[in-house]
Coordinates of C-alpha atoms in Angstrom, one line a residue:
X22 CA 11.8 17.0 -8.6
X23 CA 11.9 21.0 -8.8
X24 CA 12.0 22.5 -5.3
X25 CA 8.8 24.9 -6.8
X26 CA 7.1 21.0 -6.9
X27 CA 8.1 20.2 -3.4
X28 CA 6.8 23.4 -2.5
X29 CA 3.7 23.2 -4.0
X30 CA 2.7 19.8 -2.9
X31 CA 3.0 21.5 0.9
X32 CA 1.1 24.6 -0.2
X33 CA -1.8 22.1 -1.2
X34 CA -1.1 20.3 1.9
X35 CA -1.7 23.5 4.1
X36 CA -4.5 24.9 1.8
X37 CA -6.4 21.6 2.8
X38 CA -5.6 22.1 6.2
X39 CA -7.3 25.3 6.3
X40 CA -10.8 24.5 4.1
X41 CA -11.5 20.7 5.3
X42 CA -13.6 20.6 8.6
X43 CA -12.8 17.0 9.4
X44 CA -10.8 13.6 8.5
X45 CA -11.0 10.0 8.3
X46 CA -10.7 8.4 12.0
X47 CA -7.2 7.5 12.7
X48 CA -6.0 4.6 15.1
X49 CA -6.7 6.2 18.7
X50 CA -5.9 3.7 21.2
X51 CA -5.2 0.1 20.0
X52 CA -8.6 -0.9 21.7
X53 CA -11.2 2.0 20.7
X54 CA -14.1 0.2 18.8
X55 CA -16.0 2.3 15.9
X56 CA -19.6 2.5 17.0
X57 CA -20.6 4.8 14.1
X58 CA -21.9 1.5 12.2
X59 CA -22.5 -1.9 12.9
X60 CA -19.8 -4.0 13.2
X61 CA -19.0 -7.4 12.1
X62 CA -18.4 -8.7 16.0
X63 CA -16.7 -11.8 15.0
X64 CA -13.7 -10.0 13.4
X65 CA -13.1 -6.8 15.2
X66 CA -9.6 -5.1 14.2
X67 CA -7.4 -2.7 15.3
X68 CA -7.3 0.7 13.6
X69 CA -5.3 0.4 10.8
X70 CA -3.6 3.9 9.9
X71 CA -0.2 4.3 11.2
X72 CA 1.3 0.9 10.8
X73 CA -0.2 0.0 7.5
X74 CA 0.3 -3.8 6.7
X75 CA 1.6 -4.5 10.2
X76 CA -1.0 -3.9 12.0
X77 CA -2.6 -6.9 13.9
X78 CA -5.6 -8.5 14.0
X79 CA -8.0 -9.4 16.9
X80 CA -6.3 -12.4 18.0
X81 CA -6.4 -13.7 21.0
X82 CA -4.8 -12.3 24.7
X83 CA -2.7 -14.6 26.2
X84 CA -1.9 -12.2 29.3
X85 CA -3.4 -8.6 30.5
X86 CA -2.5 -7.3 33.7
X87 CA -2.1 -3.7 34.8
X88 CA 1.7 -4.4 34.0
X89 CA 1.3 -5.1 30.6
X90 CA -0.4 -7.2 27.8
X91 CA 0.1 -10.0 24.9
X92 CA -2.1 -10.5 22.1
X93 CA -1.2 -13.2 19.4
X94 CA -3.1 -12.8 16.1
X95 CA -2.0 -14.0 12.5
X96 CA -3.2 -13.7 9.0
X97 CA -2.1 -16.0 6.2
X98 CA -3.1 -16.6 2.1
X99 CA -2.8 -19.5 -0.1
X100 CA -3.0 -18.4 -4.0
X101 CA -3.3 -19.8 -7.5
X102 CA -1.8 -17.5 -10.2
X103 CA -1.7 -18.2 -13.7
X104 CA -0.4 -15.5 -16.1
X105 CA -1.0 -16.1 -19.9
X106 CA 0.4 -16.2 -22.3
X107 CA 3.2 -18.5 -20.9
X108 CA 6.3 -17.1 -22.6
X109 CA 6.3 -14.0 -24.7
X110 CA 9.0 -11.2 -25.9
X111 CA 8.5 -7.5 -24.9
X112 CA 10.0 -4.4 -25.4
X113 CA 11.6 -1.7 -23.3
X114 CA 11.1 2.1 -23.9
X115 CA 14.3 1.9 -25.7
X116 CA 13.4 -0.5 -27.8
X117 CA 15.1 -3.5 -26.4
X118 CA 13.7 -7.1 -26.5
X119 CA 13.2 -8.5 -23.0
X120 CA 11.6 -11.8 -22.1
X121 CA 8.5 -12.8 -20.0
X122 CA 7.7 -16.2 -18.8
X123 CA 4.5 -16.3 -17.1
X124 CA 3.9 -17.9 -13.7
X125 CA 1.7 -21.2 -13.4
X126 CA 2.0 -22.0 -9.6
X127 CA 0.1 -22.5 -6.0
X128 CA 2.2 -20.8 -3.2
X129 CA 1.1 -20.6 0.6
X130 CA 2.1 -16.9 -0.3
X131 CA 2.2 -14.8 2.6
X132 CA 2.0 -15.3 6.1
X133 CA 2.0 -12.9 9.5
X134 CA 2.0 -13.8 13.1
X135 CA 1.6 -10.8 15.3
X136 CA 2.6 -10.4 18.8
X137 CA 1.5 -7.2 20.3
X138 CA 0.0 -5.4 23.7
X139 CA 1.0 -2.5 26.0
X140 CA 3.4 -1.8 28.5
X141 CA 2.7 -0.7 31.7
X142 CA 0.1 1.9 30.3
X143 CA -2.0 1.5 27.4
X144 CA -0.7 4.6 26.1
X145 CA 2.2 2.9 24.9
X146 CA 1.9 0.2 22.6
X147 CA 4.3 -2.4 20.9
X148 CA 4.1 -5.1 18.1
X149 CA 6.4 -7.4 17.0
X150 CA 5.9 -9.3 13.8
X151 CA 7.0 -12.7 12.0
X152 CA 6.6 -12.0 8.2
X153 CA 7.2 -14.3 5.8
X154 CA 6.9 -14.2 1.5
X155 CA 7.5 -17.5 0.1
X156 CA 7.2 -16.7 -3.4
X157 CA 10.7 -14.4 -2.6
X158 CA 11.8 -16.8 0.1
X159 CA 12.1 -13.9 3.1
X160 CA 11.1 -14.5 6.3
X161 CA 11.5 -11.3 8.6
X162 CA 11.1 -10.3 12.5
X163 CA 10.4 -6.5 13.0
X164 CA 8.2 -3.8 14.6
X165 CA 7.0 -0.8 16.0
X166 CA 6.5 1.2 19.1
X167 CA 3.6 3.7 20.0
X168 CA 3.1 6.2 22.4
X169 CA -0.5 8.2 22.5
X170 CA 0.1 11.6 24.3
X171 CA -3.6 12.6 23.6
X172 CA -5.7 12.3 20.6
X173 CA -3.5 15.5 19.0
X174 CA -0.1 13.7 19.0
X175 CA 0.8 10.1 18.8
X176 CA 4.5 9.1 18.4
X177 CA 5.3 5.7 16.6
X178 CA 8.9 4.5 15.8
X179 CA 10.0 1.2 13.9
X180 CA 8.7 -0.3 11.0
X181 CA 6.2 2.3 9.4
X182 CA 5.2 3.4 6.0
X183 CA 6.2 5.7 3.5
X184 CA 2.8 7.3 3.0
X185 CA 3.3 7.8 0.0
X186 CA -0.5 6.2 -1.6
X187 CA -3.8 5.0 0.0
X188 CA -3.0 1.8 0.6
X189 CA 0.3 2.2 2.4
X190 CA -2.3 3.7 5.0
X191 CA -4.2 0.7 6.6
X192 CA -6.6 -1.1 4.1
X193 CA -4.3 -4.5 4.2
X194 CA -5.8 -6.9 3.5
X195 CA -9.1 -5.9 2.9
X196 CA -8.5 -4.9 -0.9
X197 CA -10.6 -6.4 -3.4
X198 CA -8.4 -8.6 -4.2
X199 CA -6.0 -10.3 -2.8
X200 CA -3.1 -7.8 -3.4
X201 CA -2.7 -4.6 -5.0
X202 CA -3.9 -3.2 -8.5
X203 CA -1.0 -2.4 -10.8
X204 CA -2.2 1.5 -10.7
X205 CA -1.4 1.1 -7.0
X206 CA 1.9 -1.5 -7.0
X207 CA 3.6 0.6 -10.2
X208 CA 4.8 3.8 -8.5
X209 CA 4.4 3.4 -4.5
X210 CA 7.2 3.4 -1.9
X211 CA 7.8 0.7 0.8
X212 CA 8.4 0.3 4.3
X213 CA 11.0 1.6 6.3
X214 CA 12.6 2.3 9.7
X215 CA 11.7 5.4 11.0
X216 CA 9.4 7.8 13.1
X217 CA 5.7 8.5 12.8
X218 CA 3.8 11.5 14.4
X219 CA -0.1 11.7 13.8
X220 CA -3.0 12.8 15.6
X221 CA -6.6 14.7 15.2
X222 CA -6.3 18.3 13.9
X223 CA -9.8 19.2 14.3
X224 CA -12.9 16.5 14.8
X225 CA -12.4 14.0 11.8
X226 CA -9.5 15.7 10.1
X227 CA -6.5 13.7 11.1
X228 CA -2.5 14.3 10.0
X229 CA 0.5 12.0 9.6
X230 CA 4.3 13.5 9.5
X231 CA 6.9 10.7 8.5
X232 CA 10.5 10.7 8.6
X233 CA 12.3 7.4 7.4
X234 CA 15.9 5.6 6.3
X235 CA 14.9 5.6 2.8
X236 CA 11.8 4.4 0.4
X237 CA 12.2 0.5 1.4
X238 CA 14.5 -1.2 3.9
X239 CA 13.4 -4.9 2.3
X240 CA 17.4 -6.0 1.3
X241 CA 18.9 -3.3 2.4
X242 CA 21.4 -3.3 5.3
X243 CA 22.4 -0.6 7.5
X244 CA 25.9 -0.2 6.1
X245 CA 24.3 0.5 2.6
X246 CA 22.4 3.3 3.6
X247 CA 22.9 6.5 3.0
X248 CA 22.7 9.9 5.2
X249 CA 19.5 11.2 3.9
X250 CA 16.1 10.6 4.9
X251 CA 12.3 10.0 3.3
X252 CA 9.8 12.2 4.4
X253 CA 6.4 11.9 4.2
X254 CA 3.0 14.0 4.9
X255 CA -0.4 12.9 5.0
X256 CA -4.1 14.2 5.1
X257 CA -7.0 11.9 5.6
X258 CA -10.9 13.5 6.0
X259 CA -13.8 11.7 6.4
X260 CA -17.0 14.0 6.7
X261 CA -19.9 12.0 6.8
X262 CA -19.8 9.1 9.2
X263 CA -16.4 9.7 10.4
X264 CA -15.1 6.6 9.6
X265 CA -14.8 4.2 6.7
X266 CA -15.2 0.4 7.7
X267 CA -12.5 -1.9 9.6
X268 CA -9.4 -0.8 8.3
X269 CA -10.9 1.5 5.8
X270 CA -10.8 -1.5 3.5
X271 CA -12.5 -1.1 -0.1
X272 CA -15.3 -4.0 0.8
X273 CA -18.5 -2.3 2.0
X274 CA -19.1 -5.4 4.1
X275 CA -20.6 -3.8 7.1
X276 CA -23.5 -2.2 4.6
X277 CA -23.4 1.4 5.3
X278 CA -26.9 2.7 6.3
X279 CA -25.2 6.1 5.7
X280 CA -23.2 7.5 3.0
X281 CA -19.3 6.9 4.4
X282 CA -16.9 9.2 2.7
X283 CA -13.1 9.2 2.6
X284 CA -10.7 11.6 1.1
X285 CA -6.9 11.6 1.3
X286 CA -3.7 13.2 0.1
X287 CA -0.6 11.7 0.6
X288 CA 2.9 13.1 -0.6
X289 CA 6.7 11.2 0.1
X290 CA 10.3 12.4 -1.0
X291 CA 13.3 10.8 -1.1
X292 CA 16.6 10.8 -2.2
X293 CA 17.4 7.2 -3.3
X294 CA 20.2 5.2 -3.9
X295 CA 20.6 1.5 -5.4
X296 CA 22.4 0.8 -2.4
X297 CA 25.6 -1.5 -4.1
X298 CA 28.4 -0.8 -6.4
X299 CA 27.5 0.4 -9.5
X300 CA 29.8 -2.4 -11.3
X301 CA 26.8 -4.7 -10.2
X302 CA 24.5 -4.8 -12.6
X303 CA 21.2 -5.7 -9.8
X304 CA 20.5 -3.2 -7.7
X305 CA 19.7 -3.7 -4.3
X306 CA 17.0 -1.3 -4.7
X307 CA 14.0 -2.7 -6.2
X308 CA 11.3 -0.6 -5.2
X309 CA 11.8 2.4 -7.8
X310 CA 10.4 1.0 -11.6
X311 CA 9.6 2.8 -14.6
X312 CA 6.7 2.4 -16.3
X313 CA 8.0 -0.2 -18.8
X314 CA 8.7 -2.3 -15.8
X315 CA 12.4 -2.0 -15.7
X316 CA 14.2 -1.4 -12.2
X317 CA 15.2 2.4 -12.4
X318 CA 18.4 1.3 -10.8
X319 CA 19.4 -1.3 -12.9
X320 CA 22.5 -0.8 -15.3
X321 CA 21.3 0.0 -18.6
X322 CA 17.8 1.0 -17.5
X323 CA 18.1 4.7 -19.2
X324 CA 21.2 4.0 -21.9
X325 CA 23.4 1.0 -22.4
X326 CA 26.2 0.4 -19.8
X327 CA 25.0 3.4 -18.0
X328 CA 24.1 3.3 -13.9
X329 CA 22.0 5.8 -12.0
X330 CA 23.7 5.4 -8.5
X331 CA 21.0 8.3 -6.8
X332 CA 17.9 10.3 -7.8
X333 CA 15.1 12.0 -6.6
X334 CA 11.7 10.7 -5.8
X335 CA 8.4 12.3 -5.5
X336 CA 5.2 11.0 -5.2
X337 CA 2.3 13.2 -4.4
X338 CA -1.2 11.0 -4.7
X339 CA -4.5 11.9 -4.0
X340 CA -7.7 9.7 -3.2
X341 CA -11.4 9.8 -2.7
X342 CA -13.9 7.0 -1.6
X343 CA -17.5 6.1 -1.0
X344 CA -19.6 3.8 0.4
X345 CA -23.4 2.8 0.9
X346 CA -25.6 -0.3 1.2
X347 CA -22.8 -2.7 0.2
X348 CA -21.5 -0.7 -2.7
X349 CA -17.8 1.1 -2.7
X350 CA -16.0 3.2 -5.1
X351 CA -12.3 4.1 -4.6
X352 CA -10.2 6.3 -7.2
X353 CA -6.6 7.5 -6.7
X354 CA -4.7 9.5 -9.0
X355 CA -1.0 9.5 -8.8
X356 CA 2.1 12.0 -9.8
X357 CA 5.8 10.8 -9.4
X358 CA 8.3 12.6 -10.4
X359 CA 11.9 10.9 -10.8
X360 CA 14.6 13.8 -10.8
X361 CA 18.5 15.0 -10.8
X362 CA 20.0 11.5 -11.8
X363 CA 23.4 10.6 -10.2
X364 CA 24.7 8.4 -13.2
X365 CA 28.1 7.2 -14.2
X366 CA 27.6 8.0 -17.7
X367 CA 25.3 10.1 -20.5
X368 CA 21.7 9.4 -20.2
X369 CA 19.2 10.5 -22.7
X370 CA 17.0 12.3 -20.5
X371 CA 17.1 14.3 -17.1
X372 CA 13.9 13.7 -15.3
X373 CA 10.6 11.4 -15.7
X374 CA 7.1 12.5 -15.0
X375 CA 4.5 9.9 -14.5
X376 CA 0.8 10.2 -14.0
X377 CA -1.9 7.5 -13.5
X378 CA -4.9 6.3 -11.8
X379 CA -6.7 3.7 -10.5
X380 CA -10.3 2.7 -10.2
X381 CA -12.1 0.4 -8.4
X382 CA -16.1 -0.6 -8.3
X383 CA -17.6 -2.9 -5.4
X384 CA -21.5 -4.2 -4.4
X385 CA -22.6 -6.8 -1.7
X386 CA -24.7 -8.4 -4.2
X387 CA -25.5 -10.9 -1.1
X388 CA -25.4 -9.0 2.1
X389 CA -22.5 -10.4 4.3
X390 CA -21.4 -13.5 1.7
X391 CA -20.8 -12.0 -1.8
X392 CA -19.3 -9.7 -3.2
X393 CA -18.4 -8.5 -7.0
X394 CA -15.7 -6.2 -8.1
X395 CA -14.3 -4.3 -11.1
X396 CA -10.9 -2.5 -11.2
X397 CA -8.9 -0.5 -13.9
X398 CA -5.9 1.2 -13.8
X399 CA -4.2 3.8 -16.7
X400 CA -1.1 5.7 -17.0
X401 CA 0.0 9.0 -18.7
X402 CA 3.8 8.1 -18.5
X403 CA 7.2 9.6 -19.8
X404 CA 7.8 6.7 -22.6
X405 CA 4.3 6.6 -23.7
X406 CA 3.6 3.7 -23.5
X407 CA 0.5 4.0 -21.5
X408 CA 0.3 0.6 -19.9
X409 CA -3.0 -0.3 -18.6
X410 CA -5.3 -2.9 -16.8
X411 CA -8.9 -4.1 -16.7
X412 CA -10.3 -7.0 -14.8
X413 CA -12.8 -8.3 -12.2
X414 CA -13.5 -10.7 -9.5
X415 CA -15.8 -11.5 -6.8
X416 CA -15.5 -12.4 -2.9
X417 CA -17.2 -15.0 -1.0
X418 CA -17.5 -14.7 3.4
X419 CA -18.7 -18.1 4.0
X420 CA -19.4 -17.4 7.9
X421 CA -20.3 -13.7 7.0
X422 CA -17.2 -12.8 8.4
X423 CA -14.1 -10.8 6.8
X424 CA -12.2 -13.9 9.1
X425 CA -12.4 -16.0 6.2
X426 CA -12.5 -15.5 2.1
X427 CA -12.8 -16.7 -0.7
X428 CA -11.4 -14.6 -3.6
X429 CA -11.7 -15.4 -7.4
X430 CA -10.3 -13.0 -10.4
X431 CA -9.1 -12.3 -13.7
X432 CA -7.7 -9.3 -15.3
X433 CA -6.3 -8.4 -18.6
X434 CA -2.8 -6.2 -18.5
X435 CA -1.3 -4.3 -21.5
X436 CA 2.4 -3.5 -20.9
X437 CA 2.8 -4.0 -17.2
X438 CA 4.5 -1.4 -15.5
X439 CA 4.1 -3.6 -12.2
X440 CA 6.6 -6.5 -11.4
X441 CA 8.1 -9.0 -8.9
X442 CA 6.9 -12.0 -7.5
X443 CA 5.0 -10.6 -4.7
X444 CA 2.2 -9.2 -6.0
X445 CA 0.0 -10.6 -9.2
X446 CA 2.5 -8.7 -12.2
X447 CA 5.3 -9.3 -14.3
X448 CA 7.1 -6.3 -15.7
X449 CA 6.2 -6.0 -19.7
X450 CA 3.4 -8.4 -19.8
X451 CA 0.5 -8.0 -22.3
X452 CA -1.9 -10.9 -21.3
X453 CA -4.5 -12.3 -19.0
X454 CA -4.2 -13.6 -15.2
X455 CA -6.3 -15.6 -13.3
X456 CA -5.8 -15.9 -9.5
X457 CA -7.7 -18.2 -7.0
X458 CA -6.9 -17.6 -2.9
X459 CA -8.4 -17.7 0.2
X460 CA -6.8 -16.0 3.3
X461 CA -7.8 -15.9 7.1
X462 CA -7.0 -13.2 9.4
X463 CA -7.5 -13.7 13.4

């Protein structure tokens, strides 16, 4: 991305700081409760804007003394996924045929066990997480440490999210569905080791500044990292109620009596690398995809036999959300540049610019019990393929609590730009996907 674009992004951020008067509530301490709306007391969750998907639930206190504390909590999901048609041939942006095999499986998909608490002072908190994804056969243990100096400055270090988009900043697992939409999944960055500074600028206006190893540390060892670091900045503003429900989730289970609003700006830059020898066709870096679903660092992605070793990744996203009486509207616009390609041969283009959006609507039709939702994503992409999706589903909360949810969803996708077995999408699919799942958070 040209230097002008990078400069413009920070000018936008500074302008927003100067003109907005407040922003979303971020985590103050691990034990601060939000008293601005009626809360679901059976599942109080930690404020969740710094640690992203790695923030614990309420859990159970095992030990609590003046010297420290230990809490254990868990999240898990089992899901049936059926991608149709079962077999399909699709064509990438170079017109080359690719094969698609739709999934039809049942998985104990994801489980997370958190060990968390404070040490010596409530200002110093820790989280250690056991994380496993059965669909990818991955199991990790990771965490982060945070120190809150005051409401203006909290310093965090460890595994943290590259800021990039809205869902990297807290909502998990309180999505409408059991995973992200295609719009959210296609262009985002991932999680990595790094430092985060966050805090309050003025009442309800909060900032995040991030410095990390790369776009995603998953599958990338320290010996393969380059000397470049990812950088990110985020702003969040909640001007009306000063909150957006537990974790800033996308369903208004709390049934807000006053209109809750949330606006955000996210920016991430990185000089990204494929992280293995160009003689190996499949890259270790599987975070960056083009909008035809092909991995950007894969050999032949831009030209037959040619491999891109490094490139600039720049992502600017703007989001807005509204909640009232069980209704939730959430929208986000994505703007990604891939530039300055370092390739081992000639490529037909030297930059890729993709713009897209996602729109999500939901309504509690039976307060505290039944939610229905619709969603849509669309891309104005470099290759003019225009991937899109439309779908809907429902959530049932049998105990009137976020602790246990039943979900069903059906959506149609055209030329899927997202891929992998982690989420709901396989690259290149044009067809219908049905999911049925249940998850718990304690």
